[in-house]
PDB file of C-alpha atoms and ligand atoms in Angstrom:
ATOM      1  CA  MET A   1     -11.587 -11.799 -25.756  1.00 43.00           C
ATOM      2  CA  THR A   2     -10.367  -8.424 -24.588  1.00 44.00           C
ATOM      3  CA  ASP A   3     -11.309  -6.718 -21.378  1.00 50.00           C
ATOM      4  CA  ARG A   4     -13.817  -3.962 -21.709  1.00 50.00           C
ATOM      5  CA  VAL A   5     -12.089  -0.648 -21.252  1.00 48.00           C
ATOM      6  CA  PRO A   6     -13.917   1.538 -18.742  1.00 49.00           C
ATOM      7  CA  GLN A   7     -15.259   4.621 -20.457  1.00 53.00           C
ATOM      8  CA  THR A   8     -14.620   6.927 -17.564  1.00 89.00           C
ATOM      9  CA  PHE A   9     -12.029   7.619 -14.940  1.00 96.00           C
ATOM     10  CA  VAL A  10     -13.441   7.487 -11.440  1.00 97.00           C
ATOM     11  CA  THR A  11     -11.124   7.483  -8.467  1.00 98.00           C
ATOM     12  CA  ARG A  12     -11.354   8.193  -4.775  1.00 98.00           C
ATOM     13  CA  PHE A  13      -9.548   9.895  -1.934  1.00 98.00           C
ATOM     14  CA  ALA A  14     -10.062   7.640   1.040  1.00 97.00           C
ATOM     15  CA  PRO A  15      -8.517   8.685   4.359  1.00 95.00           C
ATOM     16  CA  ALA A  16      -9.149   6.908   7.651  1.00 93.00           C
ATOM     17  CA  PRO A  17     -10.229   9.335  10.400  1.00 95.00           C
ATOM     18  CA  THR A  18      -7.694   7.977  12.862  1.00 92.00           C
ATOM     19  CA  GLY A  19      -5.546  11.123  12.874  1.00 91.00           C
ATOM     20  CA  PHE A  20      -4.889  14.453  11.185  1.00 92.00           C
ATOM     21  CA  LEU A  21      -3.766  14.792   7.574  1.00 93.00           C
ATOM     22  CA  HIS A  22      -0.003  15.025   7.093  1.00 91.00           C
ATOM     23  CA  LEU A  23       2.235  15.669   4.106  1.00 91.00           C
ATOM     24  CA  GLY A  24       2.005  12.002   3.053  1.00 90.00           C
ATOM     25  CA  HIS A  25      -1.732  12.474   2.520  1.00 94.00           C
ATOM     26  CA  VAL A  26      -1.111  15.677   0.574  1.00 95.00           C
ATOM     27  CA  VAL A  27       1.218  13.756  -1.746  1.00 93.00           C
ATOM     28  CA  ASN A  28      -1.520  11.163  -2.279  1.00 95.00           C
ATOM     29  CA  ALA A  29      -4.086  13.897  -2.899  1.00 97.00           C
ATOM     30  CA  LEU A  30      -1.807  15.501  -5.511  1.00 96.00           C
ATOM     31  CA  TYR A  31      -1.596  12.172  -7.353  1.00 95.00           C
ATOM     32  CA  VAL A  32      -5.321  11.477  -7.055  1.00 97.00           C
ATOM     33  CA  TRP A  33      -6.532  14.895  -8.206  1.00 97.00           C
ATOM     34  CA  GLY A  34      -3.684  15.244 -10.694  1.00 95.00           C
ATOM     35  CA  MET A  35      -4.388  11.964 -12.478  1.00 95.00           C
ATOM     36  CA  ALA A  36      -8.140  12.587 -12.409  1.00 96.00           C
ATOM     37  CA  ARG A  37      -7.694  16.050 -13.906  1.00 95.00           C
ATOM     38  CA  GLU A  38      -5.433  14.678 -16.610  1.00 94.00           C
ATOM     39  CA  ALA A  39      -8.015  12.022 -17.522  1.00 94.00           C
ATOM     40  CA  GLY A  40     -11.030  14.316 -17.205  1.00 94.00           C
ATOM     41  CA  GLY A  41     -12.274  12.070 -14.392  1.00 95.00           C
ATOM     42  CA  LEU A  42     -14.009  12.271 -11.045  1.00 96.00           C
ATOM     43  CA  VAL A  43     -12.742  12.074  -7.463  1.00 97.00           C
ATOM     44  CA  TYR A  44     -15.082  10.702  -4.835  1.00 97.00           C
ATOM     45  CA  MET A  45     -14.436  11.207  -1.156  1.00 97.00           C
ATOM     46  CA  ARG A  46     -14.670   8.135   1.049  1.00 97.00           C
ATOM     47  CA  ILE A  47     -14.171   8.126   4.799  1.00 96.00           C
ATOM     48  CA  GLU A  48     -12.657   4.748   5.645  1.00 94.00           C
ATOM     49  CA  ASP A  49     -13.951   4.315   9.163  1.00 92.00           C
ATOM     50  CA  HIS A  50     -14.473   0.551   9.034  1.00 83.00           C
ATOM     51  CA  ASP A  51     -12.388   0.218  12.192  1.00 80.00           C
ATOM     52  CA  ARG A  52     -14.908   1.605  14.642  1.00 79.00           C
ATOM     53  CA  GLN A  53     -12.582   1.283  17.615  1.00 81.00           C
ATOM     54  CA  ARG A  54      -9.923   3.667  16.216  1.00 85.00           C
ATOM     55  CA  CYS A  55     -11.875   6.318  14.281  1.00 89.00           C
ATOM     56  CA  ARG A  56     -12.926   9.647  15.804  1.00 92.00           C
ATOM     57  CA  PRO A  57     -15.377  12.293  14.535  1.00 92.00           C
ATOM     58  CA  GLU A  58     -13.012  15.193  15.290  1.00 94.00           C
ATOM     59  CA  PHE A  59     -10.439  13.732  12.887  1.00 95.00           C
ATOM     60  CA  GLU A  60     -13.083  13.363  10.194  1.00 95.00           C
ATOM     61  CA  GLN A  61     -14.097  16.996  10.622  1.00 96.00           C
ATOM     62  CA  ALA A  62     -10.447  18.075  10.476  1.00 96.00           C
ATOM     63  CA  ILE A  63      -9.830  16.081   7.250  1.00 96.00           C
ATOM     64  CA  PHE A  64     -12.616  17.969   5.472  1.00 97.00           C
ATOM     65  CA  GLU A  65     -11.397  21.326   6.774  1.00 97.00           C
ATOM     66  CA  ASP A  66      -7.788  20.685   5.789  1.00 97.00           C
ATOM     67  CA  LEU A  67      -8.672  19.393   2.310  1.00 97.00           C
ATOM     68  CA  GLY A  68     -10.890  22.403   1.722  1.00 97.00           C
ATOM     69  CA  TRP A  69      -8.122  24.753   2.855  1.00 98.00           C
ATOM     70  CA  LEU A  70      -5.680  23.029   0.495  1.00 98.00           C
ATOM     71  CA  GLY A  71      -8.134  23.421  -2.386  1.00 97.00           C
ATOM     72  CA  PHE A  72      -8.936  19.773  -3.102  1.00 97.00           C
ATOM     73  CA  GLU A  73     -12.572  19.395  -4.022  1.00 96.00           C
ATOM     74  CA  ALA A  74     -14.348  16.062  -4.401  1.00 96.00           C
ATOM     75  CA  THR A  75     -17.345  15.248  -6.583  1.00 94.00           C
ATOM     76  CA  GLY A  76     -20.627  14.855  -4.705  1.00 92.00           C
ATOM     77  CA  PRO A  77     -21.102  14.039  -1.034  1.00 93.00           C
ATOM     78  CA  ALA A  78     -18.624  11.874   0.880  1.00 95.00           C
ATOM     79  CA  VAL A  79     -19.523   8.286   1.704  1.00 96.00           C
ATOM     80  CA  ARG A  80     -18.714   6.775   5.071  1.00 95.00           C
ATOM     81  CA  GLN A  81     -18.015   3.112   5.570  1.00 95.00           C
ATOM     82  CA  ARG A  82     -19.980   3.085   8.814  1.00 93.00           C
ATOM     83  CA  ASP A  83     -23.135   3.881   6.782  1.00 95.00           C
ATOM     84  CA  ARG A  84     -22.584   1.077   4.309  1.00 96.00           C
ATOM     85  CA  GLU A  85     -23.512  -2.051   6.234  1.00 96.00           C
ATOM     86  CA  ASP A  86     -26.100  -2.865   3.530  1.00 97.00           C
ATOM     87  CA  VAL A  87     -23.456  -2.753   0.792  1.00 97.00           C
ATOM     88  CA  TYR A  88     -21.167  -5.116   2.707  1.00 97.00           C
ATOM     89  CA  ARG A  89     -23.986  -7.500   3.643  1.00 97.00           C
ATOM     90  CA  ALA A  90     -25.068  -7.687   0.004  1.00 98.00           C
ATOM     91  CA  ALA A  91     -21.503  -8.352  -1.117  1.00 98.00           C
ATOM     92  CA  VAL A  92     -21.031 -11.107   1.457  1.00 98.00           C
ATOM     93  CA  ALA A  93     -24.319 -12.681   0.402  1.00 98.00           C
ATOM     94  CA  ARG A  94     -22.906 -13.063  -3.118  1.00 97.00           C
ATOM     95  CA  LEU A  95     -19.855 -14.879  -1.746  1.00 98.00           C
ATOM     96  CA  VAL A  96     -21.930 -17.032   0.619  1.00 97.00           C
ATOM     97  CA  GLU A  97     -24.182 -18.021  -2.263  1.00 97.00           C
ATOM     98  CA  ARG A  98     -21.135 -19.388  -4.028  1.00 96.00           C
ATOM     99  CA  GLY A  99     -20.032 -21.345  -0.939  1.00 97.00           C
ATOM    100  CA  LEU A 100     -16.906 -19.239  -0.531  1.00 98.00           C
ATOM    101  CA  VAL A 101     -17.275 -17.981   3.048  1.00 98.00           C
ATOM    102  CA  TYR A 102     -16.638 -19.877   6.278  1.00 98.00           C
ATOM    103  CA  GLY A 103     -16.353 -19.085   9.968  1.00 98.00           C
ATOM    104  CA  CYS A 104     -12.905 -18.996  11.595  1.00 98.00           C
ATOM    105  CA  SER A 105     -12.594 -19.373  15.360  1.00 97.00           C
ATOM    106  CA  CYS A 106      -8.812 -18.951  15.515  1.00 96.00           C
ATOM    107  CA  THR A 107      -7.711 -16.436  18.115  1.00 93.00           C
ATOM    108  CA  ARG A 108      -5.234 -13.669  17.445  1.00 89.00           C
ATOM    109  CA  ALA A 109      -2.702 -15.509  19.648  1.00 92.00           C
ATOM    110  CA  GLU A 110      -3.105 -18.685  17.581  1.00 93.00           C
ATOM    111  CA  LEU A 111      -2.637 -16.776  14.334  1.00 92.00           C
ATOM    112  CA  GLN A 112       0.461 -15.061  15.723  1.00 91.00           C
ATOM    113  CA  GLN A 113       2.109 -18.467  16.125  1.00 93.00           C
ATOM    114  CA  VAL A 114       2.311 -18.900  12.361  1.00 92.00           C
ATOM    115  CA  ALA A 115       5.849 -18.144  11.174  1.00 91.00           C
ATOM    116  CA  PRO A 116       5.935 -15.181   8.794  1.00 91.00           C
ATOM    117  CA  GLY A 117       6.897 -15.845   5.166  1.00 88.00           C
ATOM    118  CA  ALA A 118       9.811 -14.271   3.306  1.00 84.00           C
ATOM    119  CA  ASP A 119       7.700 -11.162   2.703  1.00 84.00           C
ATOM    120  CA  GLY A 120       7.020 -10.859   6.448  1.00 88.00           C
ATOM    121  CA  GLU A 121       3.352 -11.715   6.108  1.00 90.00           C
ATOM    122  CA  ARG A 122       1.676 -14.461   8.125  1.00 93.00           C
ATOM    123  CA  ARG A 123      -0.308 -16.709   5.818  1.00 96.00           C
ATOM    124  CA  TYR A 124      -3.515 -18.134   7.254  1.00 97.00           C
ATOM    125  CA  PRO A 125      -2.818 -21.890   7.309  1.00 95.00           C
ATOM    126  CA  GLY A 126      -6.419 -22.897   6.655  1.00 96.00           C
ATOM    127  CA  THR A 127      -7.064 -24.277  10.131  1.00 96.00           C
ATOM    128  CA  CYS A 128     -10.842 -23.773   9.959  1.00 98.00           C
ATOM    129  CA  ARG A 129     -11.251 -24.365   6.226  1.00 97.00           C
ATOM    130  CA  SER A 130     -12.860 -27.778   6.610  1.00 96.00           C
ATOM    131  CA  ARG A 131     -14.482 -27.350  10.010  1.00 96.00           C
ATOM    132  CA  GLY A 132     -17.853 -26.330   8.630  1.00 94.00           C
ATOM    133  CA  LEU A 133     -18.290 -23.278  10.907  1.00 97.00           C
ATOM    134  CA  ALA A 134     -20.933 -20.882   9.622  1.00 96.00           C
ATOM    135  CA  PRO A 135     -20.021 -17.186   9.311  1.00 97.00           C
ATOM    136  CA  ALA A 136     -21.839 -15.925  12.405  1.00 96.00           C
ATOM    137  CA  GLU A 137     -21.385 -13.465  15.262  1.00 96.00           C
ATOM    138  CA  GLY A 138     -18.363 -14.109  17.466  1.00 96.00           C
ATOM    139  CA  VAL A 139     -16.176 -15.736  14.804  1.00 97.00           C
ATOM    140  CA  GLY A 140     -14.088 -14.315  11.969  1.00 98.00           C
ATOM    141  CA  TRP A 141     -15.330 -14.693   8.398  1.00 98.00           C
ATOM    142  CA  ARG A 142     -12.963 -15.837   5.679  1.00 98.00           C
ATOM    143  CA  VAL A 143     -13.265 -16.184   1.945  1.00 98.00           C
ATOM    144  CA  ARG A 144     -11.617 -19.128   0.189  1.00 98.00           C
ATOM    145  CA  PHE A 145      -8.695 -18.252  -2.036  1.00 98.00           C
ATOM    146  CA  GLU A 146      -7.659 -21.114  -4.311  1.00 97.00           C
ATOM    147  CA  PRO A 147      -4.086 -21.136  -5.688  1.00 98.00           C
ATOM    148  CA  GLY A 148      -3.587 -19.023  -8.787  1.00 98.00           C
ATOM    149  CA  GLU A 149      -1.850 -15.858  -9.882  1.00 97.00           C
ATOM    150  CA  GLU A 150      -3.270 -12.400 -10.403  1.00 97.00           C
ATOM    151  CA  ARG A 151      -1.379 -10.325 -12.928  1.00 96.00           C
ATOM    152  CA  PHE A 152      -1.858  -6.590 -13.192  1.00 96.00           C
ATOM    153  CA  THR A 153      -0.159  -3.588 -14.720  1.00 95.00           C
ATOM    154  CA  ASP A 154       0.486  -0.774 -12.320  1.00 94.00           C
ATOM    155  CA  ARG A 155       0.340   2.604 -14.051  1.00 92.00           C
ATOM    156  CA  LEU A 156       3.552   3.690 -12.346  1.00 89.00           C
ATOM    157  CA  SER A 157       5.609   0.527 -11.826  1.00 87.00           C
ATOM    158  CA  GLY A 158       4.583  -1.868 -14.568  1.00 91.00           C
ATOM    159  CA  VAL A 159       3.580  -5.530 -14.459  1.00 95.00           C
ATOM    160  CA  HIS A 160       3.220  -7.449 -11.181  1.00 95.00           C
ATOM    161  CA  THR A 161       2.188 -11.032 -10.482  1.00 96.00           C
ATOM    162  CA  GLN A 162       0.860 -12.108  -7.094  1.00 96.00           C
ATOM    163  CA  ASP A 163      -0.689 -15.329  -5.786  1.00 97.00           C
ATOM    164  CA  PRO A 164      -2.937 -14.305  -2.881  1.00 97.00           C
ATOM    165  CA  SER A 165      -3.374 -17.902  -1.696  1.00 97.00           C
ATOM    166  CA  ARG A 166       0.388 -18.035  -1.100  1.00 95.00           C
ATOM    167  CA  GLN A 167       0.633 -14.541   0.391  1.00 94.00           C
ATOM    168  CA  CYS A 168      -2.264 -14.412   2.844  1.00 95.00           C
ATOM    169  CA  GLY A 169      -4.264 -17.616   2.379  1.00 97.00           C
ATOM    170  CA  ASP A 170      -8.035 -17.461   2.856  1.00 98.00           C
ATOM    171  CA  LEU A 171      -8.760 -13.776   3.382  1.00 98.00           C
ATOM    172  CA  LEU A 172     -10.336 -12.432   6.569  1.00 97.00           C
ATOM    173  CA  ILE A 173     -13.271 -10.230   5.579  1.00 97.00           C
ATOM    174  CA  ARG A 174     -14.871  -9.642   8.981  1.00 97.00           C
ATOM    175  CA  ASP A 175     -13.204  -9.951  12.365  1.00 94.00           C
ATOM    176  CA  ARG A 176     -14.463 -11.574  15.546  1.00 94.00           C
ATOM    177  CA  LEU A 177     -15.734  -8.210  16.841  1.00 91.00           C
ATOM    178  CA  GLY A 178     -17.886  -7.687  13.760  1.00 92.00           C
ATOM    179  CA  ASN A 179     -15.624  -5.139  12.011  1.00 92.00           C
ATOM    180  CA  TRP A 180     -15.403  -5.476   8.240  1.00 94.00           C
ATOM    181  CA  THR A 181     -11.743  -5.672   7.327  1.00 95.00           C
ATOM    182  CA  TYR A 182     -10.031  -2.989   5.293  1.00 94.00           C
ATOM    183  CA  GLN A 183      -9.437  -5.399   2.395  1.00 96.00           C
ATOM    184  CA  PHE A 184     -13.069  -6.386   2.138  1.00 97.00           C
ATOM    185  CA  ALA A 185     -14.632  -2.970   2.694  1.00 97.00           C
ATOM    186  CA  VAL A 186     -12.555  -1.198   0.039  1.00 97.00           C
ATOM    187  CA  VAL A 187     -13.185  -3.847  -2.603  1.00 98.00           C
ATOM    188  CA  ALA A 188     -16.937  -3.797  -1.920  1.00 98.00           C
ATOM    189  CA  ASP A 189     -16.898   0.023  -1.957  1.00 97.00           C
ATOM    190  CA  ASP A 190     -14.859   0.264  -5.158  1.00 97.00           C
ATOM    191  CA  LEU A 191     -17.277  -2.093  -6.878  1.00 97.00           C
ATOM    192  CA  ASP A 192     -20.372  -0.349  -5.554  1.00 96.00           C
ATOM    193  CA  GLN A 193     -19.093   3.145  -6.421  1.00 95.00           C
ATOM    194  CA  GLY A 194     -17.839   2.170  -9.879  1.00 95.00           C
ATOM    195  CA  ILE A 195     -14.236   3.140  -9.083  1.00 97.00           C
ATOM    196  CA  THR A 196     -12.103   2.561 -12.192  1.00 97.00           C
ATOM    197  CA  ASP A 197      -8.760   3.743 -10.818  1.00 97.00           C
ATOM    198  CA  VAL A 198      -7.188   3.207  -7.410  1.00 98.00           C
ATOM    199  CA  ILE A 199      -4.295   5.569  -6.622  1.00 97.00           C
ATOM    200  CA  ARG A 200      -2.477   4.930  -3.365  1.00 94.00           C
ATOM    201  CA  GLY A 201       0.860   4.433  -1.627  1.00 90.00           C
ATOM    202  CA  VAL A 202       3.228   1.626  -2.540  1.00 89.00           C
ATOM    203  CA  ASP A 203       2.822   0.115   0.950  1.00 87.00           C
ATOM    204  CA  LEU A 204      -0.464  -1.317  -0.328  1.00 92.00           C
ATOM    205  CA  LEU A 205       1.038  -2.886  -3.440  1.00 94.00           C
ATOM    206  CA  PRO A 206       1.298  -6.394  -1.849  1.00 93.00           C
ATOM    207  CA  SER A 207      -2.464  -6.430  -1.245  1.00 95.00           C
ATOM    208  CA  THR A 208      -3.434  -5.590  -4.814  1.00 97.00           C
ATOM    209  CA  GLY A 209      -3.606  -9.204  -6.028  1.00 97.00           C
ATOM    210  CA  ARG A 210      -5.960 -10.183  -3.226  1.00 97.00           C
ATOM    211  CA  GLN A 211      -8.185  -7.178  -3.909  1.00 98.00           C
ATOM    212  CA  ILE A 212      -8.366  -8.105  -7.582  1.00 98.00           C
ATOM    213  CA  ARG A 213      -9.152 -11.711  -6.624  1.00 98.00           C
ATOM    214  CA  LEU A 214     -11.897 -10.593  -4.265  1.00 98.00           C
ATOM    215  CA  ALA A 215     -13.340  -8.245  -6.888  1.00 98.00           C
ATOM    216  CA  ARG A 216     -13.507 -11.130  -9.358  1.00 97.00           C
ATOM    217  CA  LEU A 217     -15.183 -13.407  -6.796  1.00 98.00           C
ATOM    218  CA  LEU A 218     -17.738 -10.631  -6.260  1.00 97.00           C
ATOM    219  CA  GLY A 219     -18.490 -10.771  -9.966  1.00 95.00           C
ATOM    220  CA  ARG A 220     -16.516  -7.762 -11.164  1.00 94.00           C
ATOM    221  CA  GLU A 221     -15.505  -8.442 -14.784  1.00 90.00           C
ATOM    222  CA  THR A 222     -13.003  -5.613 -15.060  1.00 92.00           C
ATOM    223  CA  PRO A 223     -11.138  -4.932 -11.813  1.00 93.00           C
ATOM    224  CA  PRO A 224      -9.972  -1.370 -11.252  1.00 96.00           C
ATOM    225  CA  ARG A 225      -6.642  -0.146 -12.592  1.00 96.00           C
ATOM    226  CA  PHE A 226      -4.013   0.602  -9.973  1.00 97.00           C
ATOM    227  CA  ALA A 227      -1.316   3.213  -9.520  1.00 95.00           C
ATOM    228  CA  HIS A 228       0.955   2.869  -6.474  1.00 93.00           C
ATOM    229  CA  HIS A 229       3.092   5.888  -5.785  1.00 90.00           C
ATOM    230  CA  ALA A 230       6.176   6.225  -3.619  1.00 86.00           C
ATOM    231  CA  LEU A 231       5.633   6.927   0.033  1.00 82.00           C
ATOM    232  CA  VAL A 232       7.186   9.790   1.853  1.00 78.00           C
ATOM    233  CA  MET A 233       9.105   8.174   4.685  1.00 70.00           C
ATOM    234  CA  ARG A 234      10.626   9.617   7.818  1.00 65.00           C
ATOM    235  CA  SER A 235      13.540   7.190   7.504  1.00 63.00           C
ATOM    236  CA  ALA A 236      14.328   3.956   5.682  1.00 61.00           C
ATOM    237  CA  THR A 237      12.032   2.016   7.990  1.00 63.00           C
ATOM    238  CA  GLU A 238       9.680   4.574   9.510  1.00 66.00           C
ATOM    239  CA  LYS A 239       6.540   5.765   7.802  1.00 67.00           C
ATOM    240  CA  LEU A 240       5.289   9.248   8.524  1.00 66.00           C
ATOM    241  CA  SER A 241       2.926   9.118  11.402  1.00 61.00           C
ATOM    242  CA  LYS A 242      -0.187  11.149  11.939  1.00 53.00           C
ATOM    243  CA  SER A 243       1.282  12.245  15.242  1.00 57.00           C
ATOM    244  CA  ASP A 244       4.385  13.772  13.649  1.00 56.00           C
ATOM    245  CA  GLY A 245       3.842  17.401  14.551  1.00 57.00           C
ATOM    246  CA  ASP A 246       6.216  18.791  11.934  1.00 64.00           C
ATOM    247  CA  THR A 247       4.345  17.173   9.030  1.00 83.00           C
ATOM    248  CA  GLY A 248       0.732  17.752  10.049  1.00 90.00           C
ATOM    249  CA  VAL A 249      -1.221  20.018   7.707  1.00 94.00           C
ATOM    250  CA  ARG A 250      -2.772  21.940  10.566  1.00 93.00           C
ATOM    251  CA  ASP A 251       0.527  22.342  12.368  1.00 91.00           C
ATOM    252  CA  LEU A 252       2.107  23.793   9.237  1.00 93.00           C
ATOM    253  CA  ARG A 253      -0.883  26.067   8.817  1.00 94.00           C
ATOM    254  CA  ALA A 254      -0.608  27.201  12.425  1.00 93.00           C
ATOM    255  CA  ALA A 255       3.086  27.882  11.812  1.00 93.00           C
ATOM    256  CA  GLY A 256       2.143  30.334   9.069  1.00 95.00           C
ATOM    257  CA  TRP A 257       2.417  28.204   5.928  1.00 95.00           C
ATOM    258  CA  SER A 258      -0.028  29.029   3.143  1.00 97.00           C
ATOM    259  CA  ALA A 259      -1.943  26.302   1.299  1.00 97.00           C
ATOM    260  CA  ALA A 260       0.296  26.926  -1.709  1.00 97.00           C
ATOM    261  CA  ASP A 261       3.391  26.466   0.510  1.00 95.00           C
ATOM    262  CA  VAL A 262       2.098  23.091   1.733  1.00 95.00           C
ATOM    263  CA  ARG A 263       1.233  21.901  -1.775  1.00 95.00           C
ATOM    264  CA  GLN A 264       4.645  22.971  -3.041  1.00 94.00           C
ATOM    265  CA  ARG A 265       6.372  21.149  -0.193  1.00 91.00           C
ATOM    266  CA  ALA A 266       4.409  18.004  -1.025  1.00 91.00           C
ATOM    267  CA  GLN A 267       5.309  18.387  -4.714  1.00 90.00           C
ATOM    268  CA  ALA A 268       8.986  18.623  -3.804  1.00 87.00           C
ATOM    269  CA  LEU A 269       8.664  15.458  -1.706  1.00 83.00           C
ATOM    270  CA  MET A 270       7.007  13.690  -4.640  1.00 81.00           C
ATOM    271  CA  ALA A 271       9.984  14.575  -6.800  1.00 78.00           C
ATOM    272  CA  VAL A 272      12.457  13.277  -4.182  1.00 71.00           C
ATOM    273  CA  SER A 273      10.469  10.085  -3.663  1.00 65.00           C
ATOM    274  CA  LEU A 274      10.281   9.331  -7.382  1.00 63.00           C
ATOM    275  CA  ASP A 275      14.076   9.215  -7.517  1.00 58.00           C
ATOM    276  CA  GLN A 276      14.202   6.258  -5.135  1.00 55.00           C
ATOM    277  CA  PRO A 277      14.658   2.954  -6.995  1.00 40.00           C
ATOM    278  CA  ALA A 278      12.570   1.083  -4.445  1.00 45.00           C
ATOM    279  CA  ARG A 279       9.838   3.641  -5.074  1.00 45.00           C
ATOM    280  CA  THR A 280       9.944   4.599  -1.447  1.00 44.00           C
ATOM    281  CA  GLY A 281      10.960   8.156  -0.870  1.00 42.00           C
ATOM    282  CA  ILE A 282      13.091   8.858   2.146  1.00 40.00           C
ATOM    283  CA  LEU A 283      13.212  12.331   3.530  1.00 39.00           C
ATOM    284  CA  PRO A 284      16.645  13.846   3.155  1.00 36.00           C
ATOM    285  CA  GLY A 285      18.161  13.884   6.610  1.00 36.00           C
ATOM    286  CA  GLY A 286      15.018  12.361   8.022  1.00 35.00           C
ATOM    287  CA  ARG A 287      13.399  15.757   8.393  1.00 35.00           C
ATOM    288  CA  LEU A 288      10.849  17.641   6.394  1.00 35.00           C
TER     289      LEU A 288
HETATM  290 ZN1   ZN B 301      -9.391 -20.363  11.783  1.00 82.15          ZN
END
């Protein structure tokens, strides 16, 4: 049996309103709108404000202004994760129905005691797996991940195989404070919005297997296709930060750059980053 090939190309640009847009976001936007244009597809705008403690309305406003100034135009109105409680509740209900969700009372301090694996990630050891705690207020909610590999073909870097049960263990989908986690919210959103193609930075490549697993557990027959592009880095170990004044879209604009100048700069950074074998672009000299 072959997978059904999606008939359309639907992707999304999905910033978190925790800061201003910088050149790293512009690179992502160039990929997203570029690939969509090439495929005759759509770009939806999604504000990823699942982390209510860190998101601010002024950043959200600024993201729309800056994207508009740069000339990136999304299809239809934006969706906001804070408005989508019903979508997440419905998705969790599907998992609960299948007996896949349990409550986890481990504290952050307890989880920090787990030694990180070779990839630097701390795998949840399954402490609460058999304790029979219901997913309720005041505890974390986890979904059971049984051992098994997820294999996918990245449009830019080829075939990857990941076993989420070995990487992260049973996945946290809602934290003790009642925040939906990034991993859960995006998978539920991608399913609900019919996203066929996810285009994002290579820093998220290790979480692709778990997102595919979660999508399957939610009943998605054909998970989205993925394309992970190189990141623009400040140095070998430092990502660009939203507080880096010399890379912020509005700072460049204030310094007299035109929208075309900013797009061209981002295109040049894409070209530099694609030359890096690790698919992580490092800024020459650490400066933009
Ligand atoms: Zn636990």
